[in-house]
């Protein structure tokens, strides 16, 4: 009776000392450590959001994205309407004529633009450097062969001496130039006007002038802005040519029209791009009556980007956290199984927390340095800590040095994947295949049935 009571106790004791039980506990601990790893990822997202908020605040005070189209020739004309009235008592019919003022808008025949963008590097808020710049734009071109008859407008109804030129642009508050436009040799000042039908673009308009020659009206003007992130134009010219230079090495060309491949040039310090767009390349006419259509969807230009954002790099690194913890635990478990050295679950917990500390070190150091420097410091700190801890736990130096070498290879492998873009999936798949092969090789002689 006494032996029967002792037998289950022995079986129970043997089970908890078996490799199966240890594997279950280590696996459960790995899953549990996903909780602090998720908290680290939340911290990265929070810091990234804070950066976006600070940059948005700076951009709002300095100058926001620039969207521009113009100039547009605005000509008023008289429009007569007839209203028929019938007297109910006498059945007599009378016609009443009313005259109203409407407007016709002509886009340029030729529109040429040269823009120089100069990045401002000394604007800093807290830990962050927003992408802000100064833009100097020069425009010239002409309106030619104004065809009122095509729109059904009689010449006698045109108010020739009330013509004006308008420009549509965002970021009005950050215009830094004297707003004057030269029209056929005469300078006209421009003022901001309210356009209730357009909630996207602000409107600048000249004072009225007399059209003396409808065959050709030449113009030129200059605009200077403080802006941020991007510069975009709308090709309203029958032939629109744009030349853009900037002291920035990572442009992203955006919009409906790509720059000319033969003249586009990008160096480590600057870039140059040209566009030439014909009226047949976009689906709107050169003249409009009543209102100007919304043309923002036809914009083209360039966005100044950060090639690799530090928080995106941190986020990508944290996504490999489960892989690092799992493989590190697997190495310790194989060492424990081969060498018969006991490693307590508490010691596994300390190892896992040290691996998670890598990511908090990484993000905190990155905010004050480069990602590469932060990665090296954080990785070296964690590897050295685990080597010293492993010497205490494993009671020798051979296995800790192997662990340090394995972690060095693993962190280096992850760093390479983070830097890659086009080949990240390929390199990652090959690396994981080699890691799996190594684990299979070192575990091939373990007799799992007797443990």
Coordinates of C-alpha atoms in Angstrom, one line a residue:
X1 CA 0.0 0.0 0.0
X2 CA 2.8 2.3 0.8
X3 CA 4.6 1.6 -2.5
X4 CA 1.5 2.3 -4.5
X5 CA 1.2 5.8 -2.9
X6 CA 4.9 6.6 -3.7
X7 CA 4.8 5.5 -7.4
X8 CA 2.6 8.4 -8.7
X9 CA 4.8 10.9 -6.8
X10 CA 7.9 9.6 -8.6
X11 CA 6.1 9.7 -12.0
X12 CA 5.1 13.3 -11.3
X13 CA 8.6 14.3 -10.3
X14 CA 10.1 12.7 -13.4
X15 CA 7.6 14.5 -15.7
X16 CA 8.5 17.9 -14.4
X17 CA 12.2 17.1 -14.8
X18 CA 11.7 15.9 -18.4
X19 CA 12.6 17.9 -21.5
X20 CA 8.9 17.9 -22.5
X21 CA 7.9 19.8 -19.4
X22 CA 10.8 22.2 -19.8
X23 CA 9.9 22.8 -23.4
X24 CA 6.3 23.6 -22.4
X25 CA 7.4 26.0 -19.7
X26 CA 9.9 27.7 -22.0
X27 CA 7.3 28.0 -24.8
X28 CA 4.8 29.4 -22.4
X29 CA 7.4 32.0 -21.2
X30 CA 8.1 32.9 -24.8
X31 CA 4.4 33.6 -25.4
X32 CA 4.2 35.6 -22.1
X33 CA 7.1 37.8 -23.1
X34 CA 5.0 38.9 -26.1
X35 CA 3.2 41.2 -23.6
X36 CA 6.2 43.4 -22.8
X37 CA 7.3 43.2 -26.4
X38 CA 3.9 44.6 -27.4
X39 CA 4.2 47.4 -24.9
X40 CA 7.6 48.3 -26.5
X41 CA 5.9 48.4 -29.9
X42 CA 3.2 50.7 -28.4
X43 CA 6.0 53.0 -27.1
X44 CA 7.5 53.2 -30.6
X45 CA 4.2 54.1 -32.1
X46 CA 3.6 56.7 -29.4
X47 CA 7.0 58.3 -30.0
X48 CA 6.4 58.3 -33.8
X49 CA 3.0 59.9 -33.3
X50 CA 4.6 62.6 -31.1
X51 CA 7.1 63.3 -33.8
X52 CA 4.3 63.7 -36.4
X53 CA 2.5 66.1 -34.0
X54 CA 5.6 68.2 -33.5
X55 CA 6.5 68.3 -37.2
X56 CA 2.9 69.3 -38.1
X57 CA 3.1 72.1 -35.5
X58 CA 6.4 73.4 -37.0
X59 CA 5.0 73.1 -40.6
X60 CA 1.9 75.0 -39.6
X61 CA 4.0 78.0 -38.3
X62 CA 6.7 77.8 -41.0
X63 CA 4.8 76.9 -44.1
X64 CA 2.8 73.9 -45.4
X65 CA 2.8 72.0 -48.6
X66 CA 2.8 74.2 -51.8
X67 CA 0.2 73.6 -54.5
X68 CA 0.1 76.1 -57.3
X69 CA -1.6 76.9 -60.6
X70 CA -1.8 80.1 -62.6
X71 CA -1.8 82.6 -63.9
X72 CA -5.3 82.7 -65.3
X73 CA -6.7 85.6 -67.3
X74 CA -10.1 86.6 -66.0
X75 CA -12.3 88.7 -68.4
X76 CA -15.9 89.9 -67.5
X77 CA -18.6 90.0 -70.0
X78 CA -22.3 91.0 -70.0
X79 CA -24.9 88.3 -70.3
X80 CA -28.4 89.3 -71.2
X81 CA -31.4 87.1 -70.2
X82 CA -35.0 87.5 -71.3
X83 CA -37.9 86.8 -69.0
X84 CA -41.5 86.5 -70.4
X85 CA -44.4 87.8 -68.3
X86 CA -48.1 87.2 -69.1
X87 CA -50.7 89.6 -67.6
X88 CA -53.5 87.4 -66.2
X89 CA -56.1 90.1 -66.7
X90 CA -55.3 91.4 -70.2
X91 CA -53.4 88.3 -71.4
X92 CA -50.8 90.6 -72.8
X93 CA -47.2 89.3 -73.1
X94 CA -44.2 91.4 -72.0
X95 CA -40.5 90.6 -72.2
X96 CA -38.1 91.9 -69.6
X97 CA -34.4 92.0 -70.3
X98 CA -31.9 91.8 -67.5
X99 CA -28.1 92.2 -67.7
X100 CA -25.7 90.4 -65.5
X101 CA -21.9 90.2 -65.3
X102 CA -20.3 86.8 -65.8
X103 CA -16.6 85.8 -66.3
X104 CA -14.6 83.9 -68.8
X105 CA -11.3 82.3 -67.8
X106 CA -8.4 81.7 -70.2
X107 CA -5.4 79.5 -69.4
X108 CA -2.0 80.4 -70.9
X109 CA -0.8 79.3 -74.3
X110 CA 2.7 78.9 -73.0
X111 CA 3.7 78.5 -69.3
X112 CA 7.3 78.2 -68.2
X113 CA 8.4 77.7 -64.6
X114 CA 11.8 77.5 -63.0
X115 CA 11.8 76.6 -59.3
X116 CA 14.6 76.3 -56.9
X117 CA 14.0 74.6 -53.6
X118 CA 16.5 75.1 -50.7
X119 CA 16.2 72.9 -47.7
X120 CA 16.5 74.7 -44.4
X121 CA 18.4 72.5 -42.0
X122 CA 18.6 74.7 -38.9
X123 CA 14.9 74.4 -38.0
X124 CA 14.6 72.0 -35.0
X125 CA 11.9 71.4 -32.4
X126 CA 12.6 69.2 -29.5
X127 CA 14.4 66.1 -30.8
X128 CA 13.1 66.4 -34.4
X129 CA 14.2 68.0 -37.6
X130 CA 11.2 68.7 -39.9
X131 CA 11.6 68.9 -43.7
X132 CA 11.1 72.6 -44.4
X133 CA 12.4 74.7 -47.3
X134 CA 12.4 77.9 -49.1
X135 CA 11.1 77.9 -52.7
X136 CA 11.9 80.5 -55.3
X137 CA 9.6 80.2 -58.4
X138 CA 9.9 82.2 -61.6
X139 CA 7.1 82.1 -64.2
X140 CA 6.8 83.5 -67.7
X141 CA 4.6 82.8 -70.7
X142 CA 1.7 84.3 -72.7
X143 CA -2.0 84.2 -73.4
X144 CA -2.6 84.1 -77.1
X145 CA -5.5 84.2 -79.6
X146 CA -8.3 84.7 -77.0
X147 CA -11.3 83.1 -78.8
X148 CA -14.5 84.5 -77.3
X149 CA -16.6 83.4 -80.2
X150 CA -15.8 79.8 -79.4
X151 CA -17.6 80.3 -76.1
X152 CA -20.6 82.1 -77.7
X153 CA -19.6 85.5 -76.3
X154 CA -20.1 88.6 -78.5
X155 CA -17.3 91.1 -78.6
X156 CA -19.7 94.0 -77.8
X157 CA -20.6 92.2 -74.5
X158 CA -17.0 92.0 -73.3
X159 CA -15.9 94.5 -70.6
X160 CA -12.4 95.0 -72.0
X161 CA -11.2 97.4 -69.3
X162 CA -12.0 95.2 -66.3
X163 CA -9.8 92.2 -67.1
X164 CA -7.5 90.8 -64.4
X165 CA -5.1 87.9 -63.7
X166 CA -5.6 85.5 -60.9
X167 CA -3.4 82.9 -59.3
X168 CA -4.6 79.9 -57.3
X169 CA -2.3 78.6 -54.5
X170 CA -2.2 77.1 -51.1
X171 CA 0.0 78.3 -48.3
X172 CA -0.9 82.0 -48.7
X173 CA 0.4 82.9 -45.3
X174 CA 3.9 81.8 -46.1
X175 CA 4.4 83.8 -49.3
X176 CA 7.6 85.9 -48.8
X177 CA 7.8 87.9 -52.1
X178 CA 6.3 91.2 -53.2
X179 CA 3.3 90.1 -55.2
X180 CA 3.6 91.8 -58.5
X181 CA 3.1 90.5 -62.0
X182 CA 4.4 92.1 -65.2
X183 CA 1.8 92.1 -68.0
X184 CA 2.9 93.4 -71.4
X185 CA 5.5 95.6 -69.7
X186 CA 3.3 97.0 -66.9
X187 CA 3.5 95.9 -63.3
X188 CA 0.3 95.0 -61.4
X189 CA 0.1 94.2 -57.7
X190 CA -1.8 91.2 -56.5
X191 CA -4.1 90.9 -53.5
X192 CA -5.8 88.0 -51.7
X193 CA -9.4 87.5 -52.7
X194 CA -12.2 85.3 -51.2
X195 CA -13.3 82.5 -53.4
X196 CA -16.3 80.8 -51.7
X197 CA -16.4 78.0 -54.3
X198 CA -12.9 76.8 -53.5
X199 CA -12.0 75.5 -50.1
X200 CA -8.5 74.1 -51.1
X201 CA -6.8 77.0 -52.9
X202 CA -6.5 80.6 -52.0
X203 CA -6.9 83.2 -54.7
X204 CA -4.6 86.1 -55.6
X205 CA -5.9 88.7 -58.1
X206 CA -4.5 91.8 -59.8
X207 CA -6.3 95.1 -60.1
X208 CA -8.3 95.6 -63.3
X209 CA -6.6 96.5 -66.6
X210 CA -7.6 97.0 -70.2
X211 CA -7.0 94.4 -72.8
X212 CA -5.6 96.2 -75.8
X213 CA -4.3 93.2 -77.8
X214 CA -6.2 89.9 -77.6
X215 CA -3.7 88.2 -80.0
X216 CA -0.9 88.0 -77.4
X217 CA -0.5 89.0 -73.7
X218 CA 2.9 88.3 -72.2
X219 CA 3.5 87.9 -68.5
X220 CA 6.2 87.1 -66.0
X221 CA 6.4 87.1 -62.2
X222 CA 8.2 85.7 -59.2
X223 CA 6.9 83.9 -56.1
X224 CA 8.9 83.1 -52.9
X225 CA 7.5 80.7 -50.3
X226 CA 8.4 79.1 -47.0
X227 CA 7.1 75.5 -47.4
X228 CA 7.4 72.0 -46.2
X229 CA 7.3 68.4 -47.6
X230 CA 6.2 69.0 -51.2
X231 CA 5.8 71.3 -54.1
X232 CA 3.2 70.6 -56.8
X233 CA 1.9 72.4 -59.9
X234 CA -1.1 72.0 -62.2
X235 CA -0.3 72.1 -65.9
X236 CA -2.8 74.7 -67.1
X237 CA -0.6 75.9 -70.0
X238 CA -1.3 74.6 -73.5
X239 CA 2.4 73.8 -73.2
X240 CA 3.6 73.7 -69.7
X241 CA 7.4 73.4 -68.9
X242 CA 8.7 73.1 -65.4
X243 CA 12.3 72.9 -64.2
X244 CA 13.0 72.1 -60.6
X245 CA 16.3 72.0 -58.6
X246 CA 16.7 71.2 -54.9
X247 CA 19.5 70.6 -52.5
X248 CA 17.9 67.3 -51.4
X249 CA 19.1 63.8 -52.3
X250 CA 15.9 61.8 -51.8
X251 CA 13.0 63.1 -53.9
X252 CA 9.8 61.3 -54.5
X253 CA 8.2 62.4 -57.8
X254 CA 4.4 62.5 -57.3
X255 CA 1.3 63.2 -59.2
X256 CA -0.1 62.4 -62.7
X257 CA 3.0 63.3 -64.7
X258 CA 6.6 61.9 -64.4
X259 CA 9.6 64.0 -65.0
X260 CA 11.7 63.7 -68.1
X261 CA 14.0 60.6 -67.7
X262 CA 16.7 62.0 -70.0
X263 CA 17.3 65.2 -67.9
X264 CA 16.4 63.9 -64.4
X265 CA 19.5 63.8 -62.2
X266 CA 19.9 62.8 -58.6
X267 CA 23.2 63.1 -56.7
X268 CA 24.1 62.6 -53.0
X269 CA 23.5 66.4 -52.4
X270 CA 20.9 67.5 -54.9
X271 CA 18.5 66.7 -57.7
X272 CA 17.2 68.2 -60.9
X273 CA 14.0 67.4 -62.8
X274 CA 12.1 68.7 -65.8
X275 CA 8.5 68.3 -67.0
X276 CA 7.0 69.2 -70.3
X277 CA 3.2 68.7 -70.5
X278 CA 1.0 69.3 -73.5
X279 CA -2.7 70.2 -73.4
X280 CA -3.5 66.8 -75.0
X281 CA -2.0 65.1 -71.9
X282 CA -4.8 66.3 -69.6
X283 CA -8.6 66.3 -69.8
X284 CA -9.6 69.9 -69.4
X285 CA -10.0 72.8 -71.8
X286 CA -8.0 76.0 -72.1
X287 CA -11.0 78.3 -71.4
X288 CA -14.0 78.2 -69.0
X289 CA -17.0 80.3 -68.2
X290 CA -18.7 80.8 -64.9
X291 CA -16.2 79.1 -62.5
X292 CA -12.8 77.5 -62.7
X293 CA -13.0 73.7 -62.4
X294 CA -11.3 71.9 -59.5
X295 CA -8.0 70.7 -61.0
X296 CA -6.1 69.4 -58.0
X297 CA -6.2 65.8 -59.3
X298 CA -4.0 66.9 -62.3
X299 CA -1.1 68.1 -60.0
X300 CA 2.5 66.9 -60.4
X301 CA 5.6 67.7 -58.5
X302 CA 8.0 66.4 -55.9
X303 CA 7.9 65.4 -52.3
X304 CA 11.0 65.7 -50.2
X305 CA 11.2 62.5 -48.1
X306 CA 13.3 60.9 -45.4
X307 CA 14.6 57.7 -47.0
X308 CA 14.4 55.8 -43.8
X309 CA 12.5 57.0 -40.8
X310 CA 14.1 56.1 -37.4
X311 CA 10.8 55.0 -35.9
X312 CA 10.0 52.9 -38.9
X313 CA 13.4 51.2 -38.4
X314 CA 12.6 50.7 -34.8
X315 CA 9.2 49.2 -35.6
X316 CA 10.7 46.8 -38.1
X317 CA 13.4 45.7 -35.6
X318 CA 10.7 45.1 -32.9
X319 CA 8.8 42.8 -35.3
X320 CA 11.7 40.4 -35.1
X321 CA 11.6 40.4 -31.3
X322 CA 9.7 37.1 -31.1
X323 CA 12.3 35.5 -33.4
X324 CA 15.2 36.7 -31.3
X325 CA 13.6 35.5 -28.0
X326 CA 12.6 32.2 -29.5
X327 CA 15.9 31.4 -31.0
X328 CA 17.9 32.5 -27.9
X329 CA 15.7 30.3 -25.7
X330 CA 16.2 27.4 -28.1
X331 CA 20.0 27.8 -27.9
X332 CA 19.9 27.8 -24.1
X333 CA 17.6 24.8 -24.1
X334 CA 19.8 22.8 -26.5
X335 CA 22.9 23.7 -24.3
X336 CA 20.9 22.6 -21.3
X337 CA 19.9 19.3 -22.9
X338 CA 23.4 18.5 -24.3
X339 CA 25.4 19.5 -21.3
X340 CA 22.9 18.4 -18.6
X341 CA 23.3 21.7 -16.9
X342 CA 20.1 22.8 -15.2
X343 CA 18.6 26.3 -16.1
X344 CA 15.8 27.5 -13.9
X345 CA 12.7 29.1 -15.5
X346 CA 13.5 32.3 -13.5
X347 CA 16.8 32.4 -15.3
X348 CA 15.0 32.1 -18.7
X349 CA 12.8 35.0 -17.6
X350 CA 15.9 37.2 -16.9
X351 CA 17.3 36.3 -20.3
X352 CA 14.0 37.2 -22.0
X353 CA 13.7 40.5 -20.3
X354 CA 17.3 41.4 -21.2
X355 CA 16.4 40.7 -24.9
X356 CA 13.4 43.0 -24.6
X357 CA 15.5 45.7 -23.1
X358 CA 17.4 45.8 -26.4
X359 CA 14.4 47.5 -28.0
X360 CA 13.9 50.2 -25.3
X361 CA 17.7 51.0 -25.5
X362 CA 17.4 51.1 -29.3
X363 CA 14.6 53.6 -29.5
X364 CA 15.9 55.8 -26.7
X365 CA 19.4 56.0 -28.1
X366 CA 18.1 56.5 -31.7
X367 CA 16.3 59.7 -30.7
X368 CA 19.7 61.2 -29.8
X369 CA 21.9 59.6 -32.4
X370 CA 21.6 57.6 -35.7
X371 CA 19.8 54.3 -35.9
X372 CA 23.1 52.5 -36.8
X373 CA 24.9 53.8 -33.8
X374 CA 22.0 53.1 -31.5
X375 CA 21.7 49.5 -32.9
X376 CA 25.4 48.8 -32.3
X377 CA 25.3 50.1 -28.7
X378 CA 22.1 48.4 -27.8
X379 CA 23.2 45.0 -29.3
X380 CA 26.6 45.1 -27.7
X381 CA 25.1 46.0 -24.3
X382 CA 22.6 43.1 -24.4
X383 CA 25.1 40.6 -25.8
X384 CA 27.8 41.4 -23.1
X385 CA 25.1 41.2 -20.4
X386 CA 23.9 37.8 -21.5
X387 CA 27.5 36.5 -21.9
X388 CA 28.3 37.5 -18.3
X389 CA 25.0 36.1 -17.0
X390 CA 25.6 32.9 -18.9
X391 CA 29.0 32.4 -17.4
X392 CA 27.4 32.5 -14.0
X393 CA 24.5 30.2 -14.9
X394 CA 26.4 27.6 -17.0
X395 CA 29.6 27.6 -14.9
X396 CA 32.0 27.7 -17.9
X397 CA 33.1 30.0 -20.7
X398 CA 32.7 27.8 -23.8
X399 CA 28.9 27.9 -24.0
X400 CA 28.6 31.6 -23.1
X401 CA 31.0 32.5 -25.9
X402 CA 29.0 30.4 -28.3
X403 CA 25.8 32.2 -27.2
X404 CA 27.5 35.6 -27.7
X405 CA 28.6 34.6 -31.2
X406 CA 25.2 33.3 -32.1
X407 CA 23.5 36.5 -30.9
X408 CA 26.0 38.6 -32.7
X409 CA 25.2 36.8 -35.9
X410 CA 21.4 37.0 -35.3
X411 CA 21.5 40.8 -34.5
X412 CA 23.7 41.4 -37.6
X413 CA 21.3 39.4 -39.7
X414 CA 18.3 41.4 -38.5
X415 CA 20.2 44.7 -39.1
X416 CA 20.9 43.8 -42.7
X417 CA 17.3 42.9 -43.3
X418 CA 16.1 46.2 -41.9
X419 CA 18.4 48.1 -44.2
X420 CA 17.3 46.2 -47.3
X421 CA 14.1 47.1 -49.2
X422 CA 13.8 45.2 -52.4
X423 CA 15.6 42.0 -51.1
X424 CA 14.4 41.9 -47.5
X425 CA 12.0 39.0 -48.0
X426 CA 14.6 37.0 -50.0
X427 CA 17.4 37.5 -47.6
X428 CA 15.1 36.9 -44.6
X429 CA 13.8 33.6 -46.1
X430 CA 17.3 32.3 -46.8
X431 CA 18.6 33.3 -43.3
X432 CA 15.7 31.6 -41.6
X433 CA 16.3 28.5 -43.7
X434 CA 20.0 28.4 -42.6
X435 CA 19.0 28.9 -39.0
X436 CA 16.6 26.0 -39.1
X437 CA 19.2 23.9 -40.8
X438 CA 21.7 24.7 -38.0
X439 CA 19.2 23.9 -35.3
X440 CA 18.5 20.5 -37.0
X441 CA 22.2 19.8 -37.3
X442 CA 23.1 20.5 -33.6
X443 CA 20.0 18.7 -32.3
X444 CA 20.3 15.6 -34.5
X445 CA 22.1 13.4 -31.8
X446 CA 19.8 14.2 -28.9
X447 CA 17.9 11.2 -27.7
X448 CA 14.6 12.9 -27.0
X449 CA 12.9 9.6 -26.0
X450 CA 15.1 9.2 -22.9
X451 CA 14.6 12.7 -21.6

